[in-house]
């Protein structure tokens, strides 16, 4: 049915079965979420705030436990079965250590895993040049712009050579130009590294531009309401952003999203 | 601002880093930061000298700065001995406060139950004025130096404890998540995340505790009185007041203040050296 992209090898990477997440205060953050994600897909979780998209991402990473149901990543229950090498995580803020320079920030995951220094050096320099920050290794986070900090954050996530990249509204705080530039960079990372990406966003345009599949979620309780496969027309670029096909897809996803907002209004 | 632009506009194409208005302003500010306080203090001392001389104030009421300086020279060896004692007392109590405060602070940060059980004791120690407990400690502890050390330690200990505990908890929650994601060991988490996060809090506490250790040392010695042969600056002050040697009293007082200033300068310098390259509190912003 959906043939997401040329670098998909169709093996199932993530399986969520009937997942609920109820927080201590009784808030139902996610209800009855079932989802399969194949290797090589670029999936966006799209929805209004409070729809549980970040919670879902945290559960997949193993940072949050499920209240009911199960999540497996690569055949193992989420949060186990790997030492974190397989997953890269990019937070909404760059989340860098202010006391460490760019090099040491990117080096951190390797240091925690005891990768030897020479090997680590090669890898850190590799990812830094990949995100175009080779000349900023000795800079401190406070000396960088928001976009550059986010690049460091992406480099840090990529330094362990993960199979799965989880991104939690990474570009929400950036200006439009930086954002679209970083969108292109994430796309090319995905295409060149055979990654699987889950990208949480509340921007319809961003999700349509990036993903091979958009999972639309609704709030209160957080749940999946639409699962929309998008045309496989990679590589996408500025031309696609200006094309009528893009606009059409945006309209379609928008109306799906608006349905969820309407729901919320009725409930309140 | 606009004035300096006009000034430099004839050679506008020749503005180099060395003579740009901004650098010049910065340099001038740097000089003023040293010159102004020194001038102000010299003026105040000069005014003091003049008023004492002009009004012929007897030296047993208010001694002139010159007489205090003279006393410093004549009583140099006895004053230095006392100063060494006070320095030793202050530094040892501060060191013990750091060791105890950091150790207990880490324990607090690791375990809520421990914190809930022990925190009241720390608060009791903190809120009870040291002057009020000192006589008791002097009764129970036979070695005067140890008794003084305990008093000074009590005063310096609390800020270190409370700031270390808060600092260790203040690590960014996303960074904590990141460490969980990469399955960092507790030791790695402590070393690479919690300790650096706590450092600014600890340095702030150190600045306070350094001053408090000196205050504790002086106050404790006041309570202990001049008993004992090996005594500190506080004993010199007491002794001089009994004998009505006011210039000597001022000389000892001057040394106590000097000690406090040195402690402040050293801890401030240390804080800048440790945090200067990253923490907001110590970063010099460009304007």
mmCIF file of C-alpha atoms in Angstrom, chain B residues 7 10-11 44 46 54 93 101 118 123 138 158 172 196 218 226 241 245 253:
data_model
loop_
_atom_site.group_PDB
_atom_site.id
_atom_site.type_symbol
_atom_site.label_atom_id
_atom_site.label_comp_id
_atom_site.label_asym_id
_atom_site.label_seq_id
_atom_site.Cartn_x
_atom_site.Cartn_y
_atom_site.Cartn_z
ATOM 1 C CA UNK B 7 35.735 61.482 16.899
ATOM 2 C CA UNK B 10 38.216 61.203 9.969
ATOM 3 C CA UNK B 11 40.174 57.969 10.002
ATOM 4 C CA UNK B 44 38.919 58.434 52.903
ATOM 5 C CA UNK B 46 43.543 60.925 54.100
ATOM 6 C CA UNK B 54 42.870 68.874 62.918
ATOM 7 C CA UNK B 93 37.070 25.065 59.061
ATOM 8 C CA UNK B 101 28.968 19.862 52.945
ATOM 9 C CA UNK B 118 18.876 14.831 58.201
ATOM 10 C CA UNK B 123 18.715 23.687 59.649
ATOM 11 C CA UNK B 138 33.926 25.083 74.752
ATOM 12 C CA UNK B 158 25.349 25.047 55.758
ATOM 13 C CA UNK B 172 18.681 19.935 32.827
ATOM 14 C CA UNK B 196 29.282 20.253 36.291
ATOM 15 C CA UNK B 218 36.490 35.363 65.013
ATOM 16 C CA UNK B 226 41.866 35.260 75.615
ATOM 17 C CA UNK B 241 40.306 46.629 74.462
ATOM 18 C CA UNK B 245 45.322 49.978 73.446
ATOM 19 C CA UNK B 253 40.829 44.828 63.076
#
